[in-house]
CSV table of C-alpha atoms in Angstrom, one decimal:
chain,number,residue,atom,x,y,z
A,1167,UNK,CA,-6.2,-1.1,8.0
A,1168,UNK,CA,-6.5,-4.2,6.1
A,1169,UNK,CA,-7.9,-2.9,1.9
A,1170,UNK,CA,-9.4,-7.0,2.0
A,1171,UNK,CA,-10.7,-9.3,3.9
A,1172,UNK,CA,-10.4,-13.1,3.1
A,1173,UNK,CA,-12.4,-15.9,4.3
A,1174,UNK,CA,-12.0,-18.6,5.7
A,1175,UNK,CA,-9.0,-18.7,7.7
A,1176,UNK,CA,-8.4,-22.4,6.5
A,1177,UNK,CA,-10.4,-25.2,4.5
A,1178,UNK,CA,-9.8,-28.8,4.9
A,1179,UNK,CA,-11.3,-30.2,1.5
A,1180,UNK,CA,-11.5,-33.9,0.1
A,1181,UNK,CA,-9.6,-34.9,-2.4
A,1182,UNK,CA,-11.5,-34.4,-5.8
A,1183,UNK,CA,-13.6,-31.5,-4.0
A,1184,UNK,CA,-13.8,-28.4,-4.8
A,1185,UNK,CA,-12.4,-25.2,-2.4
A,1186,UNK,CA,-14.0,-22.1,-2.4
A,1187,UNK,CA,-12.0,-19.1,-1.2
A,1188,UNK,CA,-13.8,-15.8,-1.3
A,1189,UNK,CA,-11.9,-11.9,-0.8
A,1190,UNK,CA,-14.3,-9.0,-0.2
A,1191,UNK,CA,-12.7,-5.4,-0.8
A,1192,UNK,CA,-14.0,-2.2,-0.2
A,1193,UNK,CA,-12.4,0.5,-2.6
A,1194,UNK,CA,-14.1,0.3,-5.9
A,1195,UNK,CA,-10.9,2.2,-7.5
A,1196,UNK,CA,-9.4,-1.3,-7.6
A,1197,UNK,CA,-8.5,-2.7,-11.0
A,1198,UNK,CA,-6.7,-5.8,-10.4
A,1199,UNK,CA,-7.9,-8.8,-8.0
A,1200,UNK,CA,-5.0,-11.3,-8.0
A,1201,UNK,CA,-4.6,-14.9,-6.2
A,1202,UNK,CA,-1.2,-16.0,-4.8
A,1203,UNK,CA,-0.5,-19.3,-4.0
A,1204,UNK,CA,2.2,-20.3,-1.0
A,1205,UNK,CA,3.5,-23.9,-1.1
A,1206,UNK,CA,5.5,-24.7,2.0
A,1207,UNK,CA,8.9,-23.3,2.5
A,1208,UNK,CA,8.8,-21.0,-1.0
A,1209,UNK,CA,8.1,-17.5,-1.7
A,1210,UNK,CA,4.1,-16.4,-2.8
A,1211,UNK,CA,3.6,-16.9,-6.6
A,1212,UNK,CA,0.8,-15.5,-8.7
A,1213,UNK,CA,-2.1,-18.0,-9.2
A,1214,UNK,CA,-4.5,-16.1,-11.2
A,1215,UNK,CA,-5.9,-12.5,-11.7
A,1216,UNK,CA,-8.8,-10.8,-13.4
A,1217,UNK,CA,-9.4,-7.3,-14.0
A,1218,UNK,CA,-13.5,-5.5,-13.6
A,1219,UNK,CA,-14.3,-5.6,-17.3
A,1220,UNK,CA,-14.9,-9.4,-16.9
A,1221,UNK,CA,-16.9,-11.7,-14.4
A,1222,UNK,CA,-15.0,-14.8,-14.4
A,1223,UNK,CA,-11.3,-16.2,-15.5
A,1224,UNK,CA,-10.6,-20.0,-16.2
A,1225,UNK,CA,-7.1,-21.3,-16.1
A,1226,UNK,CA,-7.6,-25.1,-15.7
A,1227,UNK,CA,-9.0,-26.0,-12.4
A,1228,UNK,CA,-8.6,-22.7,-11.3
A,1229,UNK,CA,-11.3,-20.3,-12.0
A,1230,UNK,CA,-11.8,-16.5,-10.3
A,1231,UNK,CA,-14.9,-15.0,-10.2
A,1232,UNK,CA,-15.9,-11.5,-9.8
A,1233,UNK,CA,-19.3,-9.9,-8.1
A,1234,UNK,CA,-18.2,-6.2,-8.7
A,1235,UNK,CA,-21.9,-5.7,-6.9
A,1236,UNK,CA,-20.9,-7.0,-4.1
A,1237,UNK,CA,-17.4,-6.2,-4.2
A,1238,UNK,CA,-16.0,-9.7,-3.5
A,1239,UNK,CA,-14.0,-11.9,-5.9
A,1240,UNK,CA,-13.7,-15.6,-5.3
A,1241,UNK,CA,-11.3,-18.6,-5.9
A,1242,UNK,CA,-12.9,-22.2,-7.3
A,1243,UNK,CA,-10.3,-25.1,-7.1
A,1244,UNK,CA,-12.2,-27.4,-9.1
A,1245,UNK,CA,-11.1,-31.4,-8.4
A,1246,UNK,CA,-9.1,-30.3,-5.5
A,1247,UNK,CA,-5.7,-32.2,-5.3
A,1248,UNK,CA,-3.2,-32.7,-2.7
A,1249,UNK,CA,-0.2,-30.7,-4.6
A,1250,UNK,CA,-3.3,-27.9,-4.1
A,1251,UNK,CA,-2.1,-27.8,-0.3
A,1252,UNK,CA,-1.0,-24.0,-0.1
A,1253,UNK,CA,-1.7,-21.0,1.6
A,1254,UNK,CA,-3.9,-18.7,-0.8
A,1255,UNK,CA,-3.8,-14.5,-0.3
A,1256,UNK,CA,-6.0,-12.2,-2.3
A,1257,UNK,CA,-3.8,-8.9,-2.3
A,1258,UNK,CA,-5.0,-5.5,-2.5
A,1259,UNK,CA,-3.4,-2.8,-4.6
A,1260,UNK,CA,-1.0,-1.4,-1.4
A,1261,UNK,CA,0.2,-4.7,-1.2
A,1262,UNK,CA,-0.7,-5.5,2.5
A,1263,UNK,CA,-1.2,-9.0,2.5
A,1264,UNK,CA,-3.4,-10.7,5.1
A,1265,UNK,CA,-3.7,-13.8,7.0
A,1266,UNK,CA,-4.7,-16.2,3.9
A,1267,UNK,CA,-6.3,-19.0,3.8
A,1268,UNK,CA,-4.9,-22.3,4.8
A,1269,UNK,CA,-6.2,-25.0,2.0
A,1270,UNK,CA,-5.6,-28.9,3.1
A,1271,UNK,CA,-6.6,-31.3,0.3
A,1272,UNK,CA,-7.0,-34.7,2.2
A,1273,UNK,CA,-6.1,-37.7,0.0
B,1153,UNK,CA,15.7,-14.8,-16.0
B,1154,UNK,CA,16.2,-14.8,-12.3
B,1155,UNK,CA,13.3,-12.5,-11.3
B,1156,UNK,CA,13.8,-11.4,-7.7
B,1157,UNK,CA,16.9,-13.0,-6.1
B,1158,UNK,CA,17.4,-13.1,-2.0
B,1159,UNK,CA,20.8,-14.0,0.0
B,1160,UNK,CA,21.4,-15.1,2.4
B,1161,UNK,CA,18.9,-18.5,2.0
B,1162,UNK,CA,19.5,-18.7,6.1
B,1163,UNK,CA,21.3,-17.2,8.7
B,1164,UNK,CA,21.7,-17.3,13.1
B,1165,UNK,CA,22.0,-14.5,14.3
B,1166,UNK,CA,22.7,-13.5,18.3
B,1167,UNK,CA,21.2,-11.3,20.1
B,1168,UNK,CA,22.4,-7.1,19.8
B,1169,UNK,CA,24.1,-8.3,16.2
B,1170,UNK,CA,23.0,-6.4,13.1
B,1171,UNK,CA,23.0,-7.3,9.3
B,1172,UNK,CA,21.6,-6.6,5.8
B,1173,UNK,CA,19.4,-8.9,3.9
B,1174,UNK,CA,20.3,-8.8,-0.1
B,1175,UNK,CA,17.4,-8.4,-2.4
B,1176,UNK,CA,17.9,-7.7,-6.1
B,1177,UNK,CA,15.6,-7.8,-9.2
B,1178,UNK,CA,16.9,-7.9,-12.9
B,1179,UNK,CA,13.1,-7.2,-14.1
B,1180,UNK,CA,13.3,-3.1,-14.0
B,1181,UNK,CA,10.4,-2.9,-11.2
B,1182,UNK,CA,10.1,0.5,-9.6
B,1183,UNK,CA,7.9,-1.1,-6.8
B,1184,UNK,CA,9.7,-3.4,-4.2
B,1185,UNK,CA,8.7,-4.7,-0.9
B,1186,UNK,CA,9.8,-6.5,1.8
B,1187,UNK,CA,7.7,-9.0,4.2
B,1188,UNK,CA,8.0,-10.6,7.2
B,1189,UNK,CA,6.1,-14.1,7.9
B,1190,UNK,CA,5.9,-16.0,11.1
B,1191,UNK,CA,5.4,-19.4,11.9
B,1192,UNK,CA,1.3,-19.8,10.3
B,1193,UNK,CA,1.1,-16.6,10.0
B,1194,UNK,CA,0.3,-14.0,6.9
B,1195,UNK,CA,2.5,-11.6,5.6
B,1196,UNK,CA,3.5,-8.6,7.1
B,1197,UNK,CA,4.8,-5.8,5.1
B,1198,UNK,CA,8.1,-4.0,6.9
B,1199,UNK,CA,8.8,-1.4,4.2
B,1200,UNK,CA,8.5,-0.5,0.5
B,1201,UNK,CA,9.8,2.0,-2.5
B,1202,UNK,CA,8.1,2.9,-5.2
B,1203,UNK,CA,11.4,4.1,-6.9
B,1204,UNK,CA,15.2,4.7,-6.6
B,1205,UNK,CA,15.6,7.1,-4.0
B,1206,UNK,CA,12.0,6.4,-2.1
B,1207,UNK,CA,10.9,4.4,0.4
B,1208,UNK,CA,8.0,4.3,3.1
B,1209,UNK,CA,7.1,2.1,5.9
B,1210,UNK,CA,4.9,-0.5,6.3
B,1211,UNK,CA,2.8,-2.2,9.0
B,1212,UNK,CA,5.9,-3.1,11.0
B,1213,UNK,CA,9.1,-0.8,10.2
B,1214,UNK,CA,10.2,-1.1,14.0
B,1215,UNK,CA,13.8,-2.6,14.1
B,1216,UNK,CA,14.3,-2.4,10.2
B,1217,UNK,CA,15.8,0.0,8.1
B,1218,UNK,CA,16.0,0.1,4.1
B,1219,UNK,CA,17.6,1.7,0.9
B,1220,UNK,CA,16.8,1.8,-2.6
B,1221,UNK,CA,20.0,3.3,-4.3
B,1222,UNK,CA,19.3,1.6,-7.6
B,1223,UNK,CA,16.0,0.4,-9.2
B,1224,UNK,CA,17.7,-2.9,-9.3
B,1225,UNK,CA,18.6,-3.2,-5.1
B,1226,UNK,CA,16.2,-3.1,-2.5
B,1227,UNK,CA,18.6,-4.5,1.1
B,1228,UNK,CA,16.8,-4.6,4.5
B,1229,UNK,CA,19.1,-3.6,7.6
B,1230,UNK,CA,18.5,-5.2,10.6
B,1231,UNK,CA,20.2,-3.0,13.9
B,1232,UNK,CA,20.5,-4.8,17.7
B,1233,UNK,CA,18.3,-8.1,16.4
B,1234,UNK,CA,15.9,-9.2,18.9
B,1235,UNK,CA,14.5,-12.7,19.0
B,1236,UNK,CA,11.1,-11.2,18.4
B,1237,UNK,CA,12.7,-10.5,14.5
B,1238,UNK,CA,13.1,-14.5,13.9
B,1239,UNK,CA,11.3,-14.9,11.1
B,1240,UNK,CA,11.1,-15.6,7.0
B,1241,UNK,CA,11.7,-12.8,5.1
B,1242,UNK,CA,10.4,-12.2,1.7
B,1243,UNK,CA,11.3,-9.7,-0.5
B,1244,UNK,CA,9.1,-9.1,-3.9
B,1245,UNK,CA,9.1,-6.5,-6.7
B,1246,UNK,CA,6.0,-5.6,-8.6
B,1247,UNK,CA,4.6,-4.3,-12.3
B,1248,UNK,CA,1.0,-3.9,-13.0
B,1249,UNK,CA,0.0,-5.1,-9.7
B,1250,UNK,CA,1.5,-8.6,-10.1
B,1251,UNK,CA,4.3,-9.2,-7.5
B,1252,UNK,CA,7.2,-11.5,-7.8
B,1253,UNK,CA,8.7,-13.0,-4.7
B,1254,UNK,CA,11.9,-14.3,-4.0
B,1255,UNK,CA,12.5,-17.5,-2.2
B,1256,UNK,CA,13.0,-16.1,1.0
B,1257,UNK,CA,15.4,-15.6,3.8
B,1258,UNK,CA,15.1,-17.6,6.7
B,1259,UNK,CA,16.3,-15.6,10.3
B,1260,UNK,CA,16.7,-17.1,13.9
B,1261,UNK,CA,17.9,-14.6,16.4
B,1262,UNK,CA,19.5,-16.6,19.7
C-alpha cells in the first residue's frame, strides 16, 4: 500500500511557466519530505527536501512547501526550462516510490 | 567518492539463464534497496536491507534473491530469467532519509 499519493501523473508546461507537483501522505509520523528528479536514462537524484519544522524551502528555481494540516507537500518549479523535463518522485520513509510525475517543458 | 556503483550497465540474457547484478556503495550506509523500472513507469521495490545480514522483501520479490554479507555490497540474483524481468534495475543506499542511486543496469531477457 502506497504511503504517498502523487499528482498529477503527467504535466506539460511552457518554457518560463510554473510547474506544480503535489504529494499527499497519511502517516503523520513522517519527518522528512524529499523530492527526487530522474532525468532520462539516469537514476533518481535528490532534488530538494524539507523537515516538518519549516513550511517552505527554496533552492534556486525549486521550492518545496509543506502543509501539515492538509498532510501535503508540493514542489514548485519557477521559470520552468526544457532541461527540467524529467520524472519527479516524492518518497515516503519506506522508500516505496510511486509512479512519479512526468514533466515536459515545451520550448 | 564513487557513491553507488552498479555493474554491469547492460546485459542480454536468454530465457532460463541466471545472473547476478552487482551493487556496491562506499558511503557506509546501512540501508540498501533494489528497484526495477519498466519503460515509462515508476520504481518498484524488489528487496531491501537494513544492514549486513538482514534483508526483506519489497513489492515485487518473485523471481529474485538478495544477500547482504557486508555493509558495502548488496547483489541481486535472478534465477531462471523470464521476459517479464526485462527492465532497468536500480540499486540505492540511504542515510537519514536521503537515498543515493546507482546509474542502473539495463537488462533484456530474450
